[in-house]
Coordinates of C-alpha atoms and ligand atoms in Angstrom, one line a residue:
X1 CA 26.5 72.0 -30.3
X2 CA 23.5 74.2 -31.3
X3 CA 24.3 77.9 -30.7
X4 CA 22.4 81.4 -29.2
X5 CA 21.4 84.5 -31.0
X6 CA 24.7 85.8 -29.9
X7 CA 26.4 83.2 -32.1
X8 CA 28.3 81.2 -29.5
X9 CA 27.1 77.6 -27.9
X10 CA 24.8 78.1 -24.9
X11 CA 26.3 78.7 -21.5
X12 CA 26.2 77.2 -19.0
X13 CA 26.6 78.9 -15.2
X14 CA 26.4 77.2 -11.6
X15 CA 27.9 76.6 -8.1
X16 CA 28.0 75.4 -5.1
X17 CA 29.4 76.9 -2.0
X18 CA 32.3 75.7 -0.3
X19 CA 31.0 75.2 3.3
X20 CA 31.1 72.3 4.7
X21 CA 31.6 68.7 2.3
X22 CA 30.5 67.9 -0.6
X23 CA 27.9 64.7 -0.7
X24 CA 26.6 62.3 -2.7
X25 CA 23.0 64.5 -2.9
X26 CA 25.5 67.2 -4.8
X27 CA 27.1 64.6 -6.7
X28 CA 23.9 62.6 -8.0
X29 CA 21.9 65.5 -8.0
X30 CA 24.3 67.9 -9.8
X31 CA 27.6 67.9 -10.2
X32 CA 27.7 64.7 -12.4
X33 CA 24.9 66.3 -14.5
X34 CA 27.7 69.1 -14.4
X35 CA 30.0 66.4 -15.9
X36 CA 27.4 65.4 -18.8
X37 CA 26.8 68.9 -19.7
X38 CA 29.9 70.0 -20.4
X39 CA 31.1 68.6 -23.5
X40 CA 27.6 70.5 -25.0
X41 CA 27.7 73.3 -23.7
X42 CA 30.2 76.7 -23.0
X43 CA 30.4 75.5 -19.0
X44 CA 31.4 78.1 -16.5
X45 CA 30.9 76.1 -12.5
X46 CA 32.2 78.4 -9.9
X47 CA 32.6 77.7 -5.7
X48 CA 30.9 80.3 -4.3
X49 CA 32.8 81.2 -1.4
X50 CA 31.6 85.0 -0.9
X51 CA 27.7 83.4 -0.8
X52 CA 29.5 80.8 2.3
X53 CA 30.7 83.9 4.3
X54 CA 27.0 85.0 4.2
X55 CA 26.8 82.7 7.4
X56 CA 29.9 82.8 10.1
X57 CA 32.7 80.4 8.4
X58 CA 36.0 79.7 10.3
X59 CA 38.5 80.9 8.2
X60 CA 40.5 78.4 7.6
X61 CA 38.3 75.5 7.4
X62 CA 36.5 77.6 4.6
X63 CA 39.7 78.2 2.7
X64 CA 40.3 74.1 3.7
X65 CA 36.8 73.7 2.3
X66 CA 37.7 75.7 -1.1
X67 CA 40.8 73.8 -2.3
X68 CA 38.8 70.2 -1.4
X69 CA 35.5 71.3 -3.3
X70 CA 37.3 72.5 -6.4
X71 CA 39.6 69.1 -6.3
X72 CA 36.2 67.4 -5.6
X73 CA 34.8 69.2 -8.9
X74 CA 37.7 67.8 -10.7
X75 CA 37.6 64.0 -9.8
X76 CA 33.9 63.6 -10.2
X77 CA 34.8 64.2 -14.0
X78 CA 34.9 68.3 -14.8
X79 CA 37.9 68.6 -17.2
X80 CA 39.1 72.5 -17.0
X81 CA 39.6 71.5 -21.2
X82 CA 35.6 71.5 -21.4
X83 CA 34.4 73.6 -18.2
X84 CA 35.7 77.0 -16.5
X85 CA 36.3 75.7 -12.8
X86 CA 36.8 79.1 -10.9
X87 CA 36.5 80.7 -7.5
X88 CA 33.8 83.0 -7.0
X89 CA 36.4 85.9 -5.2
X90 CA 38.7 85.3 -7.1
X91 CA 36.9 87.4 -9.7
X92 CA 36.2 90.9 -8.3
X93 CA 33.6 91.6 -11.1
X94 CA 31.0 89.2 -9.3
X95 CA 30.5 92.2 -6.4
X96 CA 31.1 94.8 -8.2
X97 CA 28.2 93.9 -10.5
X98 CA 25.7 92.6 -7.4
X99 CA 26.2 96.4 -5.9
X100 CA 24.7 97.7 -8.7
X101 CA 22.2 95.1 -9.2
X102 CA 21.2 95.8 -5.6
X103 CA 20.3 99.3 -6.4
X104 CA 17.6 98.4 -8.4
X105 CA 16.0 95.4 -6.4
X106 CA 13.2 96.3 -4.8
X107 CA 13.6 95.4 -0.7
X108 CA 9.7 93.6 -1.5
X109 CA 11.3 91.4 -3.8
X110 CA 13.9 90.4 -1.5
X111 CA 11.3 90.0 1.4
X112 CA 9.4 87.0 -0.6
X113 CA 12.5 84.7 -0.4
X114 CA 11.7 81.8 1.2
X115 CA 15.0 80.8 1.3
X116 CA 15.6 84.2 3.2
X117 CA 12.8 83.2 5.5
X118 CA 13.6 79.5 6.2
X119 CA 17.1 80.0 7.1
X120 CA 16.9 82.8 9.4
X121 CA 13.3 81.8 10.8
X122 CA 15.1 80.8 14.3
X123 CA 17.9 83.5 14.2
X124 CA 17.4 86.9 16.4
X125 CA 17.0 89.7 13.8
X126 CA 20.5 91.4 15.6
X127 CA 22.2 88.5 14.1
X128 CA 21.0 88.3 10.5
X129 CA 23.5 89.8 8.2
X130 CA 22.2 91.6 5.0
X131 CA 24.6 89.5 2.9
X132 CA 21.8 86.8 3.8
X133 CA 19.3 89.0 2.3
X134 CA 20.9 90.2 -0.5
X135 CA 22.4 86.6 -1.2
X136 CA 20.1 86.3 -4.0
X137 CA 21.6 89.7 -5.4
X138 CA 24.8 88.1 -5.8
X139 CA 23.5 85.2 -7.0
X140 CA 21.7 87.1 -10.0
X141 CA 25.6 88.8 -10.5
X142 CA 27.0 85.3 -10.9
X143 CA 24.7 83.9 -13.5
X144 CA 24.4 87.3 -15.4
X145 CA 27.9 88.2 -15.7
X146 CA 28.6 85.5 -17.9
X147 CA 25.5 85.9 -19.8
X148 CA 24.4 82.1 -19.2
X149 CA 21.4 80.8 -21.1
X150 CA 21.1 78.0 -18.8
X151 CA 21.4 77.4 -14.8
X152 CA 21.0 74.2 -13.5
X153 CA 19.9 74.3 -10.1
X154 CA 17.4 71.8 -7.7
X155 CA 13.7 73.1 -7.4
X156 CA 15.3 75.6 -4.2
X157 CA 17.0 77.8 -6.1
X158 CA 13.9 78.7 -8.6
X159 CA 12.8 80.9 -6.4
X160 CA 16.3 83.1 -7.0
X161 CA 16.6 82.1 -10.7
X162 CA 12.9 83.9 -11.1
X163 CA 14.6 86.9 -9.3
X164 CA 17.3 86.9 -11.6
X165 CA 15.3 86.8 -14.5
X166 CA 13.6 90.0 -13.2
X167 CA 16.4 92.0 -12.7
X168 CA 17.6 91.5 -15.7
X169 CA 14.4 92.2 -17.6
X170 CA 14.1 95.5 -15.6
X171 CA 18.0 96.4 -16.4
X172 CA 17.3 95.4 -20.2
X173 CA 13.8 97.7 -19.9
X174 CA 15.5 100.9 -18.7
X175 CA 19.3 100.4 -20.5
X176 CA 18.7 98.3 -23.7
X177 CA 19.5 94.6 -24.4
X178 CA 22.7 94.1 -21.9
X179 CA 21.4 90.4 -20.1
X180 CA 20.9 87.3 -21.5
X181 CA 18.1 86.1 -19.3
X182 CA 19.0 83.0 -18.2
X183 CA 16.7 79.8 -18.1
X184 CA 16.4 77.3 -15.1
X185 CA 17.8 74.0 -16.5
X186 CA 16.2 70.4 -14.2
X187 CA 18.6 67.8 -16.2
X188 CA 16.3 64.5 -16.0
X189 CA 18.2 62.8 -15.2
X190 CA 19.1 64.4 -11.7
X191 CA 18.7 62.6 -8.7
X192 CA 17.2 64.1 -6.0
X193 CA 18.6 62.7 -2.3
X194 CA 17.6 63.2 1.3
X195 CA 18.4 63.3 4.4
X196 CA 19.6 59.5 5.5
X197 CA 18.6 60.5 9.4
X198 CA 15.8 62.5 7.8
X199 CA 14.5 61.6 4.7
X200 CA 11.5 64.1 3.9
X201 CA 14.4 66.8 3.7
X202 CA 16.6 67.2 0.9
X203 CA 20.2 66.2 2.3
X204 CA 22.2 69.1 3.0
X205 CA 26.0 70.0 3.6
X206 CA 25.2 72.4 6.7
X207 CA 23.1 69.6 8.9
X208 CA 25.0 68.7 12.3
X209 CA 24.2 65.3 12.5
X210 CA 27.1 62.6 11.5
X211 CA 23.9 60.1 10.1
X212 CA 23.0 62.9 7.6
X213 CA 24.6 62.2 4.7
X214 CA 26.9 60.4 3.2
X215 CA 30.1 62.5 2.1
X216 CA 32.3 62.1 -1.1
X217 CA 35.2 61.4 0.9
X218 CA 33.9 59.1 3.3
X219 CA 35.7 55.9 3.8
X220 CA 34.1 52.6 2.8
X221 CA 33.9 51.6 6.2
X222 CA 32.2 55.1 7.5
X223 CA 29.8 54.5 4.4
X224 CA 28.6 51.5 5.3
X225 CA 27.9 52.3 9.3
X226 CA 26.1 55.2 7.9
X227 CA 23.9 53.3 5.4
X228 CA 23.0 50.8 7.8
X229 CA 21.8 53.3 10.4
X230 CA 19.8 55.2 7.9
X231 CA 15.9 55.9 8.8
X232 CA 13.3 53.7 7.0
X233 CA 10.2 52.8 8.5
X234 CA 8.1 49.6 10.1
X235 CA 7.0 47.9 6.7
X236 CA 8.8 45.9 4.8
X237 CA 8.5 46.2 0.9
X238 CA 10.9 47.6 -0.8
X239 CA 9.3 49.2 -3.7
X240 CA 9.8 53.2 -5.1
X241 CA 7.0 55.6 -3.6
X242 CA 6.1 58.7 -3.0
X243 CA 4.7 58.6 0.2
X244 CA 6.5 60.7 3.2
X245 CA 6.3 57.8 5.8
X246 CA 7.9 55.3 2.7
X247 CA 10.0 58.2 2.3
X248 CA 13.1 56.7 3.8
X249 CA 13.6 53.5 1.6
X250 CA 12.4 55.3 -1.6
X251 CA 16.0 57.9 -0.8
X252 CA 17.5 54.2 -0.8
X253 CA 15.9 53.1 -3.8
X254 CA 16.7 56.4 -5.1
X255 CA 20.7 56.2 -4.7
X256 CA 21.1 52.9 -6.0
X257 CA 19.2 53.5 -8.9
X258 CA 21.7 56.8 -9.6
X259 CA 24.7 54.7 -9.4
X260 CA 23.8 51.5 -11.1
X261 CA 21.4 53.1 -13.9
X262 CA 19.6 50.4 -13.6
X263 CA 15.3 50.7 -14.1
X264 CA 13.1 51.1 -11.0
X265 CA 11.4 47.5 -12.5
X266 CA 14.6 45.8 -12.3
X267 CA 15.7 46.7 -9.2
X268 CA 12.3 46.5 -7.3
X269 CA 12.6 43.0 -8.8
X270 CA 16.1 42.6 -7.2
X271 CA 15.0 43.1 -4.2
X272 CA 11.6 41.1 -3.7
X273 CA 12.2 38.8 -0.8
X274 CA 14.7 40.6 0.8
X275 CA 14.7 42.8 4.0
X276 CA 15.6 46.7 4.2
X277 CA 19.3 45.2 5.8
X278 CA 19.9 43.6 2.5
X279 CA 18.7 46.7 0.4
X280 CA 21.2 49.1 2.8
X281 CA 23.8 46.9 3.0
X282 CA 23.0 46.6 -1.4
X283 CA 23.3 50.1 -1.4
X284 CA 26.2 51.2 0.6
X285 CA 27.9 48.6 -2.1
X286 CA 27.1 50.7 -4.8
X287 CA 27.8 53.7 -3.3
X288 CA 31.3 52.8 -2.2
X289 CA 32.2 51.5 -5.6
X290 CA 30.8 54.9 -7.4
X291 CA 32.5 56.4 -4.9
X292 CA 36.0 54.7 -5.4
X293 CA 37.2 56.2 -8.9
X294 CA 36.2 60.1 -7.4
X295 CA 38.6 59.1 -4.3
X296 CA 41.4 57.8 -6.4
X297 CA 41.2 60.7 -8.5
X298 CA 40.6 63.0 -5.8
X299 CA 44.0 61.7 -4.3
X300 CA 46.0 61.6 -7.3
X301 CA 44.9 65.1 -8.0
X302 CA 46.2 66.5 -4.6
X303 CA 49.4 64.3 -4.6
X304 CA 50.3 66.7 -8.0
X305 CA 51.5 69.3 -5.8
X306 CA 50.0 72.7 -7.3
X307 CA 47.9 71.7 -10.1
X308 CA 44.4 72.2 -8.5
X309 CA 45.7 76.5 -8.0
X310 CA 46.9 76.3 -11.3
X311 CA 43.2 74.8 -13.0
X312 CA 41.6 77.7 -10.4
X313 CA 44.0 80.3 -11.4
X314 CA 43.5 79.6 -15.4
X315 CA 39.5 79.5 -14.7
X316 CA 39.7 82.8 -13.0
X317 CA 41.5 84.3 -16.2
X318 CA 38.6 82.7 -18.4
X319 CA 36.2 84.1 -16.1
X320 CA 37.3 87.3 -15.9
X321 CA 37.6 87.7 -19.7
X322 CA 34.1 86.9 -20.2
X323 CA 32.6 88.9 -16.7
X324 CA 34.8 92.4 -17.6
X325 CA 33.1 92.6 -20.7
X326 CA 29.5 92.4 -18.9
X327 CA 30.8 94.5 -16.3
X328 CA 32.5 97.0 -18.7
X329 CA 28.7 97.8 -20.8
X330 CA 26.5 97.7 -17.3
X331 CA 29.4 100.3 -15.7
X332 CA 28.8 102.6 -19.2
X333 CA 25.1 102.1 -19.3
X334 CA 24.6 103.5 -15.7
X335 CA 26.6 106.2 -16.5
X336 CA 29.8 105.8 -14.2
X337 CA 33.0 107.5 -15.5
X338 CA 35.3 105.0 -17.3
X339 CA 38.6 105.1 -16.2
Ligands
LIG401 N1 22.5 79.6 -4.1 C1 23.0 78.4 -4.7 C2 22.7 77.2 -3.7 O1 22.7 77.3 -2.6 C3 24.4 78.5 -5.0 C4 24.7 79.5 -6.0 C5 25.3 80.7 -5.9 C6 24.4 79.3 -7.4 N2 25.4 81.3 -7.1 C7 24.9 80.5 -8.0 C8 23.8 78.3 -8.2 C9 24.7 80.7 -9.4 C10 23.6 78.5 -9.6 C11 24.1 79.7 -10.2 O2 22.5 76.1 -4.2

């Protein structure tokens, strides 16, 4: 483990919010880079439920959704020996430090989101909340309280980690050295899956439709309808590409190669002569057998009665160590009264 200026191993800092379930786009695409990173690094992966209420959640599906996430975290391989597994509110520091960050964000900062703008492009202004807006606020709180070096996040989230960076090279200007600033991390070997009804969009745990993806807790049997009813198009080859109208069997391509490893040569060559049933029905194989060890896991981990609050409840105190400090020297160098 190489170490910062500060004298410590790198950190690491992300999350993932708790609304609605987890899928195999989080999985391939992060969490099991998550998994990989944490014997290397000082790893700090958080479920950010106060960035979930920034849309309408019912209560308790979200709390529901909380528990299952962080047991989810668990079985696909983080070990709370190697990685802090907290709850975002279960640290107060997190929005106590994005207040103050928001007083020195400039509202034209916010305003080039495109997150902002996408997600609230077919709302009614009356009915956007300015947690929405100043999601990325929080955000920057998360990653900066624990002074992380390193944030990995898909290509969305850039946008945010660039904000982040700002703020805390404008805090550093005015107060002195106080934020690490914090580097976007792409692991290479990330997987990037879409939509299975809709495969030019990056597959997503708030889409409605039941074809969209394929969740971590999904029975073999609802994996399998799902994979066979997934969009593809009128050719036949099956070969990687990077066309949008080839789109749909490149996503296939694309998940099989993520849980077998295997080259894009080899498999392209596993598959010549065979039609897109063989390839989905190939793939909903391989995706029900990476899937299997997380379930079993996932079950034996909720069967312990208890031990999933207990891992949260010992993150939390790790966390908290580590974001008190930050909090502590921002609260001094704006000038608040200690108490
Ligand atoms: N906004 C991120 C997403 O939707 C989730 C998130 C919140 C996050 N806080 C974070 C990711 C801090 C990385 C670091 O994907």
């Amino acid at each position: 483990m190489t170490s910062t200026k500060q004298g410590r191993p790198p950190r690491i800092l992300s999350g993932i919010q708790p609304s609605g379930q987890l899928h195999i786009g989080n999985y391939l695409g992060a969490l099991k880079q998550w998994v990989e990173l944490q014997t290397q690094y000082d790893s700090f992966y958080c479920i950010v439920d106060l960035h979930a209420i920034t849309v309408q959640q019912d209560p308790a599906a979200l709390r529901e959704g909380t528990r299952r996430n962080a047991g989810l975290y668990l079985a696909c391989g983080l070990d709370p020996q190697h990685s802090t597994v907290f709850v975002q509110s279960h640290v107060p520091e997190h929005s106590e430090l994005a207040w103050i960050l928001g007083t020195f964000t400039p509202m034209g900062w916010l305003n080039r989101m495109t997150q902002f703008k996408d997600k609230t492009s077919k709302m009614q202004t009356e009915s956007i909340g300015s947690g929405l807006y100043n999601y990325p606020i929080l955000m920057a709180a998360d990653i900066l309280l624990y002074q992380a070096d390193l944030v990995p996040v898909g290509d969305d989230q850039r946008q945010h980690l660039e904000l982040t960076r700002d703020l805390a090279q404008r805090f550093n200007s005015i107060y002195g050295d106080t934020f690490t600033i914090p580097q976007t991390f792409t692991p290479k070997a990330g997987a990037r899956v879409m939509g299975l009804d809709n495969p030019t969009a990056k597959m997503s745990k708030s889409e409605s439709s039941d074809l969209h993806a394929i969740n971590l807790l999904d029975t073999p049997d609802r994996i399998k309808k799902k994979m066979m009813r997934a969009v593809t198009d009128s050719g036949s080859e099956i070969r990687f590409s990077d066309l949008d109208e080839r789109a749909g069997v490149n996503n296939l391509l694309t998940i099989y190669q993520a849980f077998t490893g295997e080259s894009a040569e080899v498999i392209e060559n596993h598959f010549v002569g065979k039609g897109y049933g063989d390839l989905k029905k190939a793939v909903a194989e391989v995706t029900v057998e990476g899937l299997r060890p997380i379930q079993e896991r996932y079950q034996a981990l909720t069967g312990e009665g208890g031990y999933i609050d207990e891992v949260l409840k010992r993150g939390a105190e790790r966390a908290r160590e580590v974001a008190h400090k930050t909090l502590r020297s921002v609260q001094e160098r704006v000038g608040f009264l200690l108490p």
